[in-house]
XYZ file of C-alpha atoms in Angstrom:
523
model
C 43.475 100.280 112.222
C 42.663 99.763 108.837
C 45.169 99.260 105.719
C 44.787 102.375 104.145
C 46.064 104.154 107.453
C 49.199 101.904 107.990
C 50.352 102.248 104.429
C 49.932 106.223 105.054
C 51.995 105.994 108.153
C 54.423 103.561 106.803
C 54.954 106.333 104.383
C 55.341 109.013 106.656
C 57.661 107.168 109.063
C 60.250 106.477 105.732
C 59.824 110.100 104.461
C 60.719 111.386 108.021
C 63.594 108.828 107.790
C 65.069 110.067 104.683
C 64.218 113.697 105.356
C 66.472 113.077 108.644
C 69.266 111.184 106.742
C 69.492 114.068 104.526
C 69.473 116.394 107.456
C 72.775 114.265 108.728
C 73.760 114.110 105.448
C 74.233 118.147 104.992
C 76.872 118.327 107.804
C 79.276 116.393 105.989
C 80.699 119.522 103.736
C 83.715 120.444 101.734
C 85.036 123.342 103.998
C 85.589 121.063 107.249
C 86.801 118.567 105.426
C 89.224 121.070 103.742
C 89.775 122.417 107.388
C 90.642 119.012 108.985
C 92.533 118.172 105.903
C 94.532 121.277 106.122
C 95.687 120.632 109.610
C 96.292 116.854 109.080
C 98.357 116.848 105.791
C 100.909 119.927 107.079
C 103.986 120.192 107.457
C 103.566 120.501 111.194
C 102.474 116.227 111.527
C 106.199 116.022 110.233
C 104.306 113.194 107.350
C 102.855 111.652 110.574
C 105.127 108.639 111.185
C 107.745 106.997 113.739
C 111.029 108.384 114.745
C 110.729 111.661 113.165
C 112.450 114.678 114.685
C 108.671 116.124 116.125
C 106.578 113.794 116.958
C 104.087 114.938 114.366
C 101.760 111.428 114.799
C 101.621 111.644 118.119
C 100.356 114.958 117.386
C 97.655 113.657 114.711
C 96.687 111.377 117.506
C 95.875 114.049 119.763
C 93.494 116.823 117.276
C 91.516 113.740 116.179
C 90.884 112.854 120.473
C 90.455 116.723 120.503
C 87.741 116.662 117.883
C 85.996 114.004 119.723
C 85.856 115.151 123.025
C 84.164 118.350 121.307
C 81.733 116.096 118.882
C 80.936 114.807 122.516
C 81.706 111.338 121.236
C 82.592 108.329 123.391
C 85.708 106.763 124.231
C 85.602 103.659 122.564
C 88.618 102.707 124.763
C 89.726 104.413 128.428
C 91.010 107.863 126.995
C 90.126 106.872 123.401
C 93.655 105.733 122.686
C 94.245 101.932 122.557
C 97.804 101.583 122.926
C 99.666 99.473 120.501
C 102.880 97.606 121.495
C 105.168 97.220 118.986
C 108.661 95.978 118.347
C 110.963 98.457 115.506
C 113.700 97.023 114.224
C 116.066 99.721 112.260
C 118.868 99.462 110.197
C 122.248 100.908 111.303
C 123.955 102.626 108.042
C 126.937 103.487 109.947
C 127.680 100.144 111.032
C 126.129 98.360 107.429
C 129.108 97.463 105.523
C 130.064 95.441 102.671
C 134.062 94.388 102.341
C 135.369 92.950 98.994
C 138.680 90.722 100.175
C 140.797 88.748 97.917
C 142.243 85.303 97.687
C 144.776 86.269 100.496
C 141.853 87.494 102.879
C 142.453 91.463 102.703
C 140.227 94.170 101.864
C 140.295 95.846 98.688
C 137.576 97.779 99.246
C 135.139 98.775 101.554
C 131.666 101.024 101.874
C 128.592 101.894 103.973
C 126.636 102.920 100.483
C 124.523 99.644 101.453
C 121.478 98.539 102.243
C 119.091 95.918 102.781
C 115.193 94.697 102.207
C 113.530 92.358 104.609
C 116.112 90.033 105.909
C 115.800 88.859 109.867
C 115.158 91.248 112.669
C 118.338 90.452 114.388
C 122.230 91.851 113.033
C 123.524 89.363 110.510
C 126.987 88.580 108.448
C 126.783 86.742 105.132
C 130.432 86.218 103.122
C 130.577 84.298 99.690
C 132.354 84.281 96.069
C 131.045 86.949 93.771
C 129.544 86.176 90.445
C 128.168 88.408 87.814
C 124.986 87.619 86.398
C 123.905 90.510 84.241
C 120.284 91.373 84.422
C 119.623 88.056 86.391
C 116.793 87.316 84.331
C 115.347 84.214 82.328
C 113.023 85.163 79.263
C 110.348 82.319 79.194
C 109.691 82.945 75.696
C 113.530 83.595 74.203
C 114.401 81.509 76.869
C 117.406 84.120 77.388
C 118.617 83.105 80.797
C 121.394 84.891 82.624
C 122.118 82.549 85.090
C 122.277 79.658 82.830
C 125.469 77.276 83.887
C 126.315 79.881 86.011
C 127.094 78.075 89.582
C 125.142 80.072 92.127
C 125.669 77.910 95.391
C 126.427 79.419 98.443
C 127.545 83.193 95.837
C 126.775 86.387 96.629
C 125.283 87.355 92.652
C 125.894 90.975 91.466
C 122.938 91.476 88.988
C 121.681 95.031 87.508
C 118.134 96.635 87.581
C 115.658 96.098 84.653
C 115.545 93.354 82.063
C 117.076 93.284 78.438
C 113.586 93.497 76.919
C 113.138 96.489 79.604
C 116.534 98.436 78.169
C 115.487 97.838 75.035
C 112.299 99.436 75.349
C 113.561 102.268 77.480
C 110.978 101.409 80.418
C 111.389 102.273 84.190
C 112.394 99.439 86.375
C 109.550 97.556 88.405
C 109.991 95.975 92.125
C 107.453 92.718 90.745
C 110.885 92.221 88.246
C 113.371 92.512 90.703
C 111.729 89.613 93.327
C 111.336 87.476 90.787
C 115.448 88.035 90.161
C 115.847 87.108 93.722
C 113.745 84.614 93.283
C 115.359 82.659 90.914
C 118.645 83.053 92.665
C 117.423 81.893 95.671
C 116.363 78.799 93.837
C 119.533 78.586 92.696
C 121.228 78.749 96.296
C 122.715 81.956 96.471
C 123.278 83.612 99.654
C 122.413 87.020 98.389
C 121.661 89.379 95.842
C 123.373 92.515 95.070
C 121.206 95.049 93.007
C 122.330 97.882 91.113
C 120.978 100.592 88.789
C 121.730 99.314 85.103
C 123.929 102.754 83.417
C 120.961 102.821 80.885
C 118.148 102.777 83.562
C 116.101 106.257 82.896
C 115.220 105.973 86.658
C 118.839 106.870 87.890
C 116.313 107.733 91.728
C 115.132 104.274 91.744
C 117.078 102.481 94.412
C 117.887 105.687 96.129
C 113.722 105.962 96.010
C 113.587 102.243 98.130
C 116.233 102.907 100.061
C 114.072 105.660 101.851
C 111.520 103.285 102.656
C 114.278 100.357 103.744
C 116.192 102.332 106.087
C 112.588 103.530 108.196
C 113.003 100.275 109.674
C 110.113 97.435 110.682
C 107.419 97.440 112.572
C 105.925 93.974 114.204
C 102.988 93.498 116.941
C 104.926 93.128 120.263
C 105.158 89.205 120.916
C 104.079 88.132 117.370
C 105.925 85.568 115.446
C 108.663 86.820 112.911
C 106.966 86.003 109.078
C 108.845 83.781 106.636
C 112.181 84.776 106.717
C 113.847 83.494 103.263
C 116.942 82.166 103.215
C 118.992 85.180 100.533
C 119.360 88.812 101.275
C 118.290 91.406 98.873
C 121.121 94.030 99.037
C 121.287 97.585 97.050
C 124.536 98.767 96.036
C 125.661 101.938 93.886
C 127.302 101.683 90.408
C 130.584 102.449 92.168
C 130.720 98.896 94.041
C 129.643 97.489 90.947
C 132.659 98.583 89.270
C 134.857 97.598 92.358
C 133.474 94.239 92.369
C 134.019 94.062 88.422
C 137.503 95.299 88.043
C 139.296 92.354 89.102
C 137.661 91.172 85.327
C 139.182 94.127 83.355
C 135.402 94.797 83.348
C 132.874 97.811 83.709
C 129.563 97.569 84.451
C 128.400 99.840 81.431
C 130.512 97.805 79.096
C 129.316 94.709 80.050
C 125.675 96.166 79.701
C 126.471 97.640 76.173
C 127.874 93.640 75.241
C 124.730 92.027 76.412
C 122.439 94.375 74.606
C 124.278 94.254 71.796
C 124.577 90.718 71.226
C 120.988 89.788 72.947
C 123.044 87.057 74.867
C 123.734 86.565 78.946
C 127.492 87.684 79.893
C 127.707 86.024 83.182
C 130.712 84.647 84.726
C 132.560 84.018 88.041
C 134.721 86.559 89.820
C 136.882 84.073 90.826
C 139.476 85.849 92.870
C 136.956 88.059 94.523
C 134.685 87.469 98.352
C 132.118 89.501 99.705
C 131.549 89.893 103.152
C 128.302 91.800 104.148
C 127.380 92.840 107.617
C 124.024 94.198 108.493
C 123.569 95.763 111.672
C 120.198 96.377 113.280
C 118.470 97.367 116.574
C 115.554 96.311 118.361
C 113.710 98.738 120.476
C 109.572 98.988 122.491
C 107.470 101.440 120.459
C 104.053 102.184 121.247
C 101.518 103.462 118.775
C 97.623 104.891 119.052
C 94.570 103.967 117.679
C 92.147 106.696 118.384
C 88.622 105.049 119.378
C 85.290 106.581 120.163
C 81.746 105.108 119.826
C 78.390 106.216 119.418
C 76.228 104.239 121.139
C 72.942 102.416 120.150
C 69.238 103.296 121.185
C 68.573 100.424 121.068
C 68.638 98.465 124.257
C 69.715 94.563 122.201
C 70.724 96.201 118.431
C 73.244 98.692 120.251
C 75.000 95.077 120.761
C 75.860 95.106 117.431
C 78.007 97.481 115.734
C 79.367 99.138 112.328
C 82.762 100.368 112.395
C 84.848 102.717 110.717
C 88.293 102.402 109.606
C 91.084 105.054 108.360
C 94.345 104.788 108.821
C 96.002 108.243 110.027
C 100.040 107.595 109.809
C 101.844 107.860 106.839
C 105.657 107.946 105.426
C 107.181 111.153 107.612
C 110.044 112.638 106.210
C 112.680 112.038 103.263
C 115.749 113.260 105.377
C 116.661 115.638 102.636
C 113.652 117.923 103.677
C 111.300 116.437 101.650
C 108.316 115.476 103.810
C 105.436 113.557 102.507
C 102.587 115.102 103.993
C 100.064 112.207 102.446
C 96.964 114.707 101.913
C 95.286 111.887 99.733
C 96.771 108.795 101.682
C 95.796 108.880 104.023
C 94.742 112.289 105.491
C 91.470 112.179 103.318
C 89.994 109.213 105.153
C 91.158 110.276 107.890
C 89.218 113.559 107.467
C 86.085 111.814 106.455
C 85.850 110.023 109.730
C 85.716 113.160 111.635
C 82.477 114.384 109.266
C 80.776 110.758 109.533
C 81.270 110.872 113.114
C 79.468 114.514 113.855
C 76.770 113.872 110.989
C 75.880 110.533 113.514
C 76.217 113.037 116.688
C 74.138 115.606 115.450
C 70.944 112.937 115.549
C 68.483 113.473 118.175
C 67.218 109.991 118.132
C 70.752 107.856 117.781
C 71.537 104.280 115.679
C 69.707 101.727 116.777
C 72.970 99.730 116.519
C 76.070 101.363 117.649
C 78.919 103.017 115.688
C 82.426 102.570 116.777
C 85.609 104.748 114.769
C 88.446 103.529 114.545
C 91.418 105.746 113.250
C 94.359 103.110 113.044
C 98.134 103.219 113.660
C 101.174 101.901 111.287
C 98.876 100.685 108.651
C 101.999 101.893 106.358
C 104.126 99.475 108.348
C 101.651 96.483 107.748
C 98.570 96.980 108.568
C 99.627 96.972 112.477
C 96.869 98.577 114.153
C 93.988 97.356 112.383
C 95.362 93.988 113.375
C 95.766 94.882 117.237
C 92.297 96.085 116.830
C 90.829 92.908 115.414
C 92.561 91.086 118.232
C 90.529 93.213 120.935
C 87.978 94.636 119.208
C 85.290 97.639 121.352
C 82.334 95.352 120.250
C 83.198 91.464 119.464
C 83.855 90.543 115.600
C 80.777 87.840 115.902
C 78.607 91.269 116.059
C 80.357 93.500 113.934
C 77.954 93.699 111.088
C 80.390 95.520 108.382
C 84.075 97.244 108.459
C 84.150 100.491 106.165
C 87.132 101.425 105.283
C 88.066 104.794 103.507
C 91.958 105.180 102.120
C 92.743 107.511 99.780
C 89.246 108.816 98.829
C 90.133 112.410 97.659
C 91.457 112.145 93.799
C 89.908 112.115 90.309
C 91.054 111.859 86.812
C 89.228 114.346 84.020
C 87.363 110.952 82.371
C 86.693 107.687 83.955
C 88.637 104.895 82.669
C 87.556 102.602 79.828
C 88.990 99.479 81.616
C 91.269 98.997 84.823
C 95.046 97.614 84.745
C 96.021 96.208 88.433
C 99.319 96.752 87.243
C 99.327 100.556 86.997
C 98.013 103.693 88.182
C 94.328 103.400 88.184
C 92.809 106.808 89.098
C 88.677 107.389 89.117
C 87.306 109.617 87.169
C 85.139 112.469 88.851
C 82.250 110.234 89.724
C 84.144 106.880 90.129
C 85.269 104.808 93.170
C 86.625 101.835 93.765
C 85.190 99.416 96.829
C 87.295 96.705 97.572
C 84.809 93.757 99.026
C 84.760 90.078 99.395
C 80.978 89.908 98.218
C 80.132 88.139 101.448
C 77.030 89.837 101.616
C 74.674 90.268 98.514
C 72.343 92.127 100.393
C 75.302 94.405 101.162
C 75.950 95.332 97.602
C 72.811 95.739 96.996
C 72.726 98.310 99.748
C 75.922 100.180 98.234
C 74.389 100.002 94.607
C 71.336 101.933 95.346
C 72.848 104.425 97.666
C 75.504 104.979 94.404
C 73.086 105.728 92.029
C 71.339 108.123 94.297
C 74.650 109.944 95.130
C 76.065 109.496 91.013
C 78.530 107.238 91.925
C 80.043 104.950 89.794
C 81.264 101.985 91.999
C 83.626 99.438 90.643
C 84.877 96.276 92.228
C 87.958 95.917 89.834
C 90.711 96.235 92.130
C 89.095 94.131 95.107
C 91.064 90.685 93.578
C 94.579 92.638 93.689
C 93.760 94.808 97.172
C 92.670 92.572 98.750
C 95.349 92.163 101.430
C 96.045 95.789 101.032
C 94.669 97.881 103.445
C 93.314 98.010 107.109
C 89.769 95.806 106.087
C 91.881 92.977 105.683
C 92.425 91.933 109.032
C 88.067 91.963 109.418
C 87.467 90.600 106.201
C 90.111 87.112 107.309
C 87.839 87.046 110.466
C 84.342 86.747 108.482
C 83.356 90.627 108.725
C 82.066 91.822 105.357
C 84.197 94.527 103.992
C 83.640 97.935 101.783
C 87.336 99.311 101.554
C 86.538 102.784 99.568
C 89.238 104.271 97.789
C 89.317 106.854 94.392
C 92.356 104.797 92.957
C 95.745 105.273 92.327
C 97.965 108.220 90.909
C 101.533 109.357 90.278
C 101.687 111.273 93.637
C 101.155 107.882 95.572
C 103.708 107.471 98.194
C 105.483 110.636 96.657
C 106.163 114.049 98.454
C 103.847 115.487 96.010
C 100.780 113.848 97.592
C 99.618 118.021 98.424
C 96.515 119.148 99.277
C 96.236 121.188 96.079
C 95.320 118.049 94.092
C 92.348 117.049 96.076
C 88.782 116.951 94.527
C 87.167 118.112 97.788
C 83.219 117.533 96.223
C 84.311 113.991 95.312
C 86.042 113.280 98.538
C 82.400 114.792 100.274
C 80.182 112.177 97.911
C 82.715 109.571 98.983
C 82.264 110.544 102.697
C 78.269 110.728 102.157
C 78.238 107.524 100.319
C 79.881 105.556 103.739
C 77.664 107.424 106.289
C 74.330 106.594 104.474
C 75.654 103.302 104.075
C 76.261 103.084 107.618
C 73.082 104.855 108.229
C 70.990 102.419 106.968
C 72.508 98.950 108.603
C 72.512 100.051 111.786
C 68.816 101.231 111.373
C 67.088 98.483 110.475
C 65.357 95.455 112.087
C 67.235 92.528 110.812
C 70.964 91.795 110.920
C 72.762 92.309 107.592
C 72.666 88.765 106.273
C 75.673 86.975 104.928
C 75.326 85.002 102.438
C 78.379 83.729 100.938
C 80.983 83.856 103.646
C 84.512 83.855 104.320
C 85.758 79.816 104.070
């Protein structure tokens, strides 16, 4: 056969290649994934998390095994769910109560308007002298330092939200701010840390807004080890205990506040004839949660060995208890969506992968990542031949421009052709891949938020065990983790590029002849 000919039918063979990938390509539209969005992100799933009144992601669970028994997918597991066995541990408000006793051991005052962040899984009492230390913050620069010669051994430190730079400047308060408060006390040896809105504080929802996520309760893999447990409690307390705790001192809270602004100088001192005894109660119970699995198989009698897989996580934050339910169209109902539509545009090829495909719609990624890590521990296809983990969460939002430059330290929405891919760069071939396919679908891909994500989402727990990584995501936006995450703010044609943009991706490393090589990998 001469030249001439093979060039002319190694032409052929790639424009029958892309003709079919664009075939595939045109079942991914905006309608079903408006459809399956509609259905995921209702009220019905109940904000598809644990312990809500109807089990709504239970119900999730079941219409994504419903869609693919009728795709005609395989189970990836026996019944496509891989059960996940997990230990909750939940806070008992009822039984959470802080006493204030004086010298003589009796109770002044007592309340259940408590709670608690992190601490250990089991029920635990802490008592101590209370101190006042103001904002509980040290100024590197001014070097103002509340708890300067303030004894902090073995206390129980009553400190407000915010900074004095933040008052000043009328800003909201920041969770970054208040660890590094607890830090510092901890460092200092006290036993725990009692935060409270400052009377200033324009975000008068802000504790109330963590306490919603606090009293959900923990999540753990059953039989895992407990993570570092450190040695102070982080406690949130209304401006009403504040007072209490302060009035011993002739003090107010908003006086106090209105001194140290004033004057630019720490107020701290030691309620001397004041304890604090704090008892957090908590229960331990078995949950078990579902990753939904199915497979497409290879053609490929040695490739189909080797696998891509798909990641979305399909839970989210369930219910505020005041009817508020956060239905989590964009987080993460969107890639959960998307998965459906990459799945049938795979199915509807006559001639399958040569490698296979294996989904993967993951459990309690909101409670740390949970099922993704079950899944890496007993994965459908071994990790040594998983070729690439794509990830979509939160694909379905854009901002009117794309940004001039990315802060990690704020809301970073896409513009309409923009997307973030978080990726360890372990595979320059990879990118290369991901560039080309971007430019042919106008994407603008940018790798900006791949430092501070890292850890952040379900490709984690491949990317630790040397699987390169694409996590896709369109950024983040005021409705993040909000009740307002609706499906009237989705950008349904971005959310289908994003979804096209995976499967060609996809499409092409499970195609062809040589294993995705990786370069520079994981040490």
């Amino acid at each position: 056969m001469n030249t001439k000919l093979l060039f002319t039918l190694f032409l052929v063979a790639v424009s029958l290649a892309t003709a079919a990938q664009k075939k595939e390509l045109q079942t991914i539209t905006e309608n079903d994934l408006k459809a399956h969005l509609e259905f995921i992100s209702s009220d019905n799933m109940r904000g598809r998390d644990f312990f809500t009144e109807t089990p709504g992601l239970d119900l999730a669970a079941d219409y994504l095994k419903a869609q693919c028994v009728k795709m005609g997918l395989t189970p990836g597991v026996d019944g496509y769910f891989q059960n996940v066995e997990m230990e909750a541990v939940t806070p008992d408000p009822d039984q959470t109560v802080l006493r204030l006793k004086n010298n003589d051991g009796n109770v002044s005052y007592e309340t259940t308007a408590i709670f608690s962040l992190g601490g250990p899984p089991k029920s635990d009492t802490i008592s101590g002298q209370v101190v006042f230390a103001g904002y509980g913050w040290y100024n590197e620069e001014t070097k103002y330092n509340d708890t300067k010669g303030l004894d902090l051994k073995d206390k129980i430190a009553l400190v407000m939200t915010r900074t004095l730079e933040q008052a000043k400047e009328g800003t909201v308060p920041d969770m970054d701010t208040e660890m590094k408060k607890m830090s510092r006390a901890m460092m200092g040896g006290a036993k725990a840390l009692i935060l409270v809105n400052d009377p200033m504080n324009p975000d008068t929802e802000y504790i109330e807004n963590i306490r919603k996520y606090a009293t959900g309760g923990s999540l753990k893999l059953k039989g895992a080890e407990n993570g570092l447990i450190i040695p102070i409690r982080l406690i949130f307390g209304n401006d009403e205990l504040a007072d209490k705790m302060l009035e011993e001192s002739g003090k107010t809270l908003a006086g106090l506040q209105q001194e140290i602004n004033e004057s630019k100088s720490p107020k701290s001192f030691a309620i001397n004839k004041l304890t604090s005894e704090i008892q957090l109660v908590k229960s331990t119970q078995s949950i078990v949660g579902k990753n939904v699995i199915a497979r497409i198989e290879g053609s490929d009698p040695e490739l189909k060995k080797e696998c891509v897989v798909f990641t979305a996580h399909y839970d989210h934050l369930g219910t505020d208890g005041q009817g508020g339910i956060y239905n989590g169209a964009d987080d993460n109902g969107t890639g959960t969506v998307a998965l459906l539509e990459i799945a049938e545009a795979f199915q509807s090829m006559k001639k399958k992968p040569k490698r296979s495909i294996i989904f993967v719609w993951v459990t309690a990624e909101e409670k740390g990542l949970l099922g993704s890590d079950y899944y890496a521990q007993h994965p459908v296809i071994p990790m040594e031949n998983t070729l690439v983990d794509i990830n979509l969460d939160m694909i379905g939002r854009s901002a009117k421009n794309e940004l001039d430059s990315v802060d990690v330290n704020s809301k970073s929405l896409a513009g309409p052709n923009g997307m973030y891919i978080i990726s360890g760069h372990q595979s320059t071939e990879l990118m290369n891949i991901s560039d080309a396919i971007c430019k042919d679908l106008g994407l603008v891909p940018s790798d900006e938020l791949t430092k501070a994500f890292l850890t952040r989402s379900d490709y984690y727990h491949f990317y630790k065990n040397g699987v390169p990584i694409l996590g896709l995501s369109t950024g983040l936006h005021d409705d993040y983790h909000q009740i307002t995450d609706e499906l009237d703010k989705i950008d349904y044609h971005k959310m289908k590029r994003v979804t096209q943009y995976a499967f060609s991706v996809a499409y092409k490393l499970a195609n062809q002849k040589k294993r995705l090589v990786v370069d520079k990998p994981v040490k």
